[in-house]
Short mmCIF file of C-alpha atoms in Angstrom, two decimals:
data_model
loop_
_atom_site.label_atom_id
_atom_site.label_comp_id
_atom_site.label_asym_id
_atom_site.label_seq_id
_atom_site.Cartn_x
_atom_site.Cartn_y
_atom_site.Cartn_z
CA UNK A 1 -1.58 -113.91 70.23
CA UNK A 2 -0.63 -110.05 71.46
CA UNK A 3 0.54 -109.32 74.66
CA UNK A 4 -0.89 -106.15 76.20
CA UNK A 5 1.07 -103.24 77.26
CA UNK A 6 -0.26 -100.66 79.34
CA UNK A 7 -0.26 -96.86 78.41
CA UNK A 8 -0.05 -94.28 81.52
CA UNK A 9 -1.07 -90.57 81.76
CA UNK A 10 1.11 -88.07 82.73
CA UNK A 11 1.02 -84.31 82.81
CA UNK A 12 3.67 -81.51 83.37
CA UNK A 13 1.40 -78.85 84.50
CA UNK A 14 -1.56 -77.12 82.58
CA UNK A 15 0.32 -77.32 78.77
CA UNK A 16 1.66 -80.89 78.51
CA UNK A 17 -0.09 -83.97 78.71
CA UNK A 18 0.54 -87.97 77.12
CA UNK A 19 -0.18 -90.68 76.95
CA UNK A 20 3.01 -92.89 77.84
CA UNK A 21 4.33 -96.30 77.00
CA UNK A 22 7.04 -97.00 79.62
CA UNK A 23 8.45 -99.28 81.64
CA UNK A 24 8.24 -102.08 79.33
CA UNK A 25 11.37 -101.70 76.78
CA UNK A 26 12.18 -105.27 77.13
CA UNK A 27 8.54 -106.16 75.42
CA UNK A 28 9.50 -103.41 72.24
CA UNK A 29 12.99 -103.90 72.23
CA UNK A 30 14.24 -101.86 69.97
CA UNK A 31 12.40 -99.57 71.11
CA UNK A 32 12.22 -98.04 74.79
CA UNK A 33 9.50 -96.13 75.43
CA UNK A 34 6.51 -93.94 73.55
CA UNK A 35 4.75 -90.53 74.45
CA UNK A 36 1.78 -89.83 72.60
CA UNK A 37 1.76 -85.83 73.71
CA UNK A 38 0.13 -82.60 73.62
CA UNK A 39 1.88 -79.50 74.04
CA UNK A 40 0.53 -76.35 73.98
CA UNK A 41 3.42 -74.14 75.45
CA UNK A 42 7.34 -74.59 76.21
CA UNK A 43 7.27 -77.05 79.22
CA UNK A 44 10.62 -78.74 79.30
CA UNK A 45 14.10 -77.21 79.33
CA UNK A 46 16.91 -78.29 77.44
CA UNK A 47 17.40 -81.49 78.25
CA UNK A 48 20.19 -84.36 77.34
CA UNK A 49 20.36 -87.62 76.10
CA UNK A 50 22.85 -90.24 75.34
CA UNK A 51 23.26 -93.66 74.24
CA UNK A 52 19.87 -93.76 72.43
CA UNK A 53 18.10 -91.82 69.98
CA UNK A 54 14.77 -89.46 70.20
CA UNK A 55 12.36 -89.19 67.45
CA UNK A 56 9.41 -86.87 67.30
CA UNK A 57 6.66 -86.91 64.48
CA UNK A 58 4.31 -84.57 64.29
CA UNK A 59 0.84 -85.76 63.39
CA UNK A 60 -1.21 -84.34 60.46
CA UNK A 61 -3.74 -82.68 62.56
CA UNK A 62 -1.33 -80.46 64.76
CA UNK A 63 -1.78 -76.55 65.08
CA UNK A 64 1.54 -76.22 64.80
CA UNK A 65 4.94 -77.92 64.30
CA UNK A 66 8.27 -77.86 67.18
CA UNK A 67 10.97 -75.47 67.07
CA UNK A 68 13.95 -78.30 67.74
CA UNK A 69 17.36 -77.02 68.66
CA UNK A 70 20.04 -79.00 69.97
CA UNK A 71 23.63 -78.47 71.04
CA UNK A 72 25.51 -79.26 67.69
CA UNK A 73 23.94 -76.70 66.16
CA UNK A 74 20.47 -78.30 64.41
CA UNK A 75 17.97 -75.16 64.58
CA UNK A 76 14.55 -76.56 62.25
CA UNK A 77 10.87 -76.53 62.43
CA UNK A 78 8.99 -79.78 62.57
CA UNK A 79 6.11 -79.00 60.45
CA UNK A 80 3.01 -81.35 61.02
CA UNK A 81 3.79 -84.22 58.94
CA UNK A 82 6.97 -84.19 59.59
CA UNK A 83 9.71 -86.18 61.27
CA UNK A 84 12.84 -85.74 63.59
CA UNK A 85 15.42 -88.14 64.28
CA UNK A 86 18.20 -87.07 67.07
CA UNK A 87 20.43 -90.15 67.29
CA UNK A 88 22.27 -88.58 70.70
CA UNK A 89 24.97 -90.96 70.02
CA UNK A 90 27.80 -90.17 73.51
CA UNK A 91 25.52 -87.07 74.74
CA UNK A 92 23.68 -83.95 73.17
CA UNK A 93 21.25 -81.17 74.64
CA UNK A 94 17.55 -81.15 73.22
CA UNK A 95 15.14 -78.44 73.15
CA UNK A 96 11.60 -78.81 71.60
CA UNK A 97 9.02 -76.03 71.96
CA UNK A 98 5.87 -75.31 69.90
CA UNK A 99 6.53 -73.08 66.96
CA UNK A 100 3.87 -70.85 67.50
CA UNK A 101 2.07 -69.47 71.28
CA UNK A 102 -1.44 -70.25 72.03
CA UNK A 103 -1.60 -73.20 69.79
CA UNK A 104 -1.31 -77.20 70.33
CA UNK A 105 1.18 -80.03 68.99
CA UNK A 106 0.08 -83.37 68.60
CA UNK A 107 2.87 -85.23 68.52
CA UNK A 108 5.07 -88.46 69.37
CA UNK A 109 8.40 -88.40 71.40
CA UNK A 110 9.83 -92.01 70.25
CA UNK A 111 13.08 -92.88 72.42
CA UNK A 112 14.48 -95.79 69.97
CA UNK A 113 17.71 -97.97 71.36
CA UNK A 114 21.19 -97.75 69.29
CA UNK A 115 23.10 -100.71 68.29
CA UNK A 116 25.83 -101.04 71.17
CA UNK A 117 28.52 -100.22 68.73
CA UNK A 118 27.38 -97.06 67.94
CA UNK A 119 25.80 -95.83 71.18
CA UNK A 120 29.18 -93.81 71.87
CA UNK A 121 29.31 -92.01 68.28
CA UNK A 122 29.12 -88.70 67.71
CA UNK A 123 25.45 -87.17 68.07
CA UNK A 124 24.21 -86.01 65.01
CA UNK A 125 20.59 -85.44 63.54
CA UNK A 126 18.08 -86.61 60.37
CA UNK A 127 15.05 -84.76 59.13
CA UNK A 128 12.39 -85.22 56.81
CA UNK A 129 9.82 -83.06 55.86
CA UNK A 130 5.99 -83.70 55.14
CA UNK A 131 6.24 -83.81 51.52
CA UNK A 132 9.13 -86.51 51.45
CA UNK A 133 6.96 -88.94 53.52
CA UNK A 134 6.04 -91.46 50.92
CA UNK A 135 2.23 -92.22 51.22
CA UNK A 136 0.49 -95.38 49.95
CA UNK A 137 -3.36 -95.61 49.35
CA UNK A 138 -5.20 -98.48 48.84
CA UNK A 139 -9.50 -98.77 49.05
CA UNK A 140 -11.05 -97.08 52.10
CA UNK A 141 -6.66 -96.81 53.50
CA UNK A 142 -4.10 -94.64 53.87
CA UNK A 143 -0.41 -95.46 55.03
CA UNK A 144 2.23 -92.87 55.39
CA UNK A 145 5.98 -94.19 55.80
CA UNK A 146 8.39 -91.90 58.00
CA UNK A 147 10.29 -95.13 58.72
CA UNK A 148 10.99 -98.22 57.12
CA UNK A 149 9.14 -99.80 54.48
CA UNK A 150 5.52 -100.66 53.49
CA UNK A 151 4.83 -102.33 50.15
CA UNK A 152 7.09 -100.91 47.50
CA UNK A 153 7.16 -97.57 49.66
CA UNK A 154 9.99 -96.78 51.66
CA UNK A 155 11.16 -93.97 53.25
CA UNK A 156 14.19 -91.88 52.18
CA UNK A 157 15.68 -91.27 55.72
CA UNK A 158 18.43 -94.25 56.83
CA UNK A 159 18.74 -94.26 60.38
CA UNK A 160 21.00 -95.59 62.42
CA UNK A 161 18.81 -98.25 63.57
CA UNK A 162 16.49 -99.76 61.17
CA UNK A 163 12.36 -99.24 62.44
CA UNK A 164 9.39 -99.35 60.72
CA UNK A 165 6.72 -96.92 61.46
CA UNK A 166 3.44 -96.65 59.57
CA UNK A 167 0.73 -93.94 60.26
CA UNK A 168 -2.06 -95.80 58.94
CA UNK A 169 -5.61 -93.94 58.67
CA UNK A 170 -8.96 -96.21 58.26
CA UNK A 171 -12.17 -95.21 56.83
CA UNK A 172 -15.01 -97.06 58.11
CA UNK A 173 -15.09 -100.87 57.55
CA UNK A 174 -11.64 -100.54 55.48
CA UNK A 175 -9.48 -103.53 56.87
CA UNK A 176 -5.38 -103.49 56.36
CA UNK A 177 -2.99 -105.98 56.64
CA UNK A 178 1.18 -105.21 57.69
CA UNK A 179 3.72 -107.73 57.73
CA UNK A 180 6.23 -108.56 60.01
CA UNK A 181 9.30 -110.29 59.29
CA UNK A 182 10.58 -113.17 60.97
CA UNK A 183 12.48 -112.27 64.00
CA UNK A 184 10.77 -108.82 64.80
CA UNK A 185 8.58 -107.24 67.33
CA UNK A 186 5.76 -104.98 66.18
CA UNK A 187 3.10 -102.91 68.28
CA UNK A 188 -0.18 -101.10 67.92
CA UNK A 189 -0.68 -97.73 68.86
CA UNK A 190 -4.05 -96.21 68.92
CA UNK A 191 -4.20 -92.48 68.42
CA UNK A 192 -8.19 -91.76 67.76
CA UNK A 193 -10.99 -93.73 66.68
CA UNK A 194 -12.18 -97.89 67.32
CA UNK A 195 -9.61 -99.72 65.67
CA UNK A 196 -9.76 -103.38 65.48
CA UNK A 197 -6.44 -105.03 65.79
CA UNK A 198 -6.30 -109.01 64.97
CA UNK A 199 -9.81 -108.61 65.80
CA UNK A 200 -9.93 -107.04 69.10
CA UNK A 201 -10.98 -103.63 69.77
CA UNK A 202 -8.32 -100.62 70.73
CA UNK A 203 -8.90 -96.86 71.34
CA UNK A 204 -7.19 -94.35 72.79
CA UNK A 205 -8.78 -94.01 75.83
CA UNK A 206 -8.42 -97.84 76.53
CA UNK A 207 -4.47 -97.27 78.00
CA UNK A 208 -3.50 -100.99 76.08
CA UNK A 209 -2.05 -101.37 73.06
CA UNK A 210 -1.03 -104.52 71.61
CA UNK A 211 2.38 -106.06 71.10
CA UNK A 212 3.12 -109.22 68.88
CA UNK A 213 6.06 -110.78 68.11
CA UNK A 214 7.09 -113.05 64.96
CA UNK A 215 9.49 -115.82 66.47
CA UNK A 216 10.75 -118.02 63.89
CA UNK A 217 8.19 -117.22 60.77
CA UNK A 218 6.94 -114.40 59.30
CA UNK A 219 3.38 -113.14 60.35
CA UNK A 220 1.30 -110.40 59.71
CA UNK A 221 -1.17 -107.49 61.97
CA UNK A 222 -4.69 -107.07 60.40
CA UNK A 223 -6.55 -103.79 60.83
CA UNK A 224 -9.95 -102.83 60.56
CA UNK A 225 -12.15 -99.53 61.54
CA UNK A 226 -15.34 -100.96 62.40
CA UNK A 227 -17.12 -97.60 63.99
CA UNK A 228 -16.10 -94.57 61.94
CA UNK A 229 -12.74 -93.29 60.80
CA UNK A 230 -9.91 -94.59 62.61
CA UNK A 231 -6.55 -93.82 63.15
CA UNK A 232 -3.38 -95.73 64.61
CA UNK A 233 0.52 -96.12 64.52
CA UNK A 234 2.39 -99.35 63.21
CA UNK A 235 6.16 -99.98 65.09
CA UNK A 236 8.50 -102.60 64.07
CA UNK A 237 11.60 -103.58 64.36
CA UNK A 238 14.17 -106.63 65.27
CA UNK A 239 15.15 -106.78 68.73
CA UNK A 240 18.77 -105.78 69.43
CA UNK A 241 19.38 -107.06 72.74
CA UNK A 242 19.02 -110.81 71.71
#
């Protein structure tokens, strides 16, 4: 049975809005929190982290990609598709801004925990680019891989803690299922479209998504767009504070 986790708006004045999953890093241990963003115009300064890392993907269907920067010297564009890993490590400065004025990224900010033996390393950064995403179809599916493993399909980037995240597109009345391994928590994000999860209903204007965990067996989420094309993120991973 899933728990439910609530999603909460926010907004940073007229160019920034999310969606937010926070407050409940406990729940998604090993992750800590999700913002499912738009972004039409530089709205945060550089910033820093530490202890933790911060992912962004860019979604498919984004105007344009993020100029990243940070203070060890990264300078790359995050085309739409594409993936950014910053594991901050003892402390680094971020800067994200969209790559081109006037238009919109659709993106996810994912702040993922570090082991506790590496959460004073040095900061350093991983990329991967649109094309290196591996991408698996089956009927009426499609699954892209920036992290972890689906199938026979994993993805080339190692981080420094081990995640799964699937970007799993539904045409209509196409069902999917996704493992989870013993031992691992796993949530549902919606991003657009009705998708049934384990046989319940989820869209993004609901503020739930759905969290399960697979205690002492392995187990497995189904999917299933049952009104239209449907769209949703897959996270997984095994706890580390346990």
């Amino acid at each position: 049975m899933a728990i439910i986790a609530p999603l909460q708006r926010a907004n940073h004045g007229s160019h920034f809005r999310a969606l937010g999953l926070r407050g409940v890093a406990e729940l998604i241990d090993p992750f800590i929190g999700i913002d499912h963003a738009w972004m039409s115009a530089p709205t945060f300064p550089a910033h820093p982290h530490a202890g933790f890392s911060a992912v962004s993907y860019v979604f498919l269907d984004s105007e344009t990609g993020i100029d990243n920067r940070d203070s060890i010297g990264t300078r790359n564009l995050i085309r739409p598709g594409g993936l950014h890993w910053t594991a901050a490590g003892r402390g680094i400065v971020h800067e994200e801004v969209p790559a081109e004025p006037g238009k919109t990224v659709h993106s996810l900010q994912i702040f993922v925990g570090l082991p506790p033996d590496r959460q004073d390393m040095a900061p350093f950064a991983l990329s991967l680019e649109p094309e290196q995403v591996p991408v698996v179809r089956t009927p009426g599916a499609e699954i892209r891989v920036p992290l972890g493993q689906f199938g026979e399909s994993r993805s080339p980037l190692q981080p420094p803690t081990d995640v799964t995240m699937l970007d799993i597109r539904l045409e209509e009345s196409a069902e999917l299922s996704v493992p989870i391994a013993a031992g691992e928590v796993a949530f549902v994000m919606p991003i657009y479209g009705v998708m049934e999860v384990q046989g319940e209903c989820f869209n993004v204007e609901d503020l739930r998504l759905p969290v399960f965990e697979a205690r002492s067996a392995p187990d497995a989420v189904t999917f299933r767009a049952s009104e239209g094309v449907a769209r949703a993120m897959f996270f997984g991973g095994r706890p580390l504070r346990r």
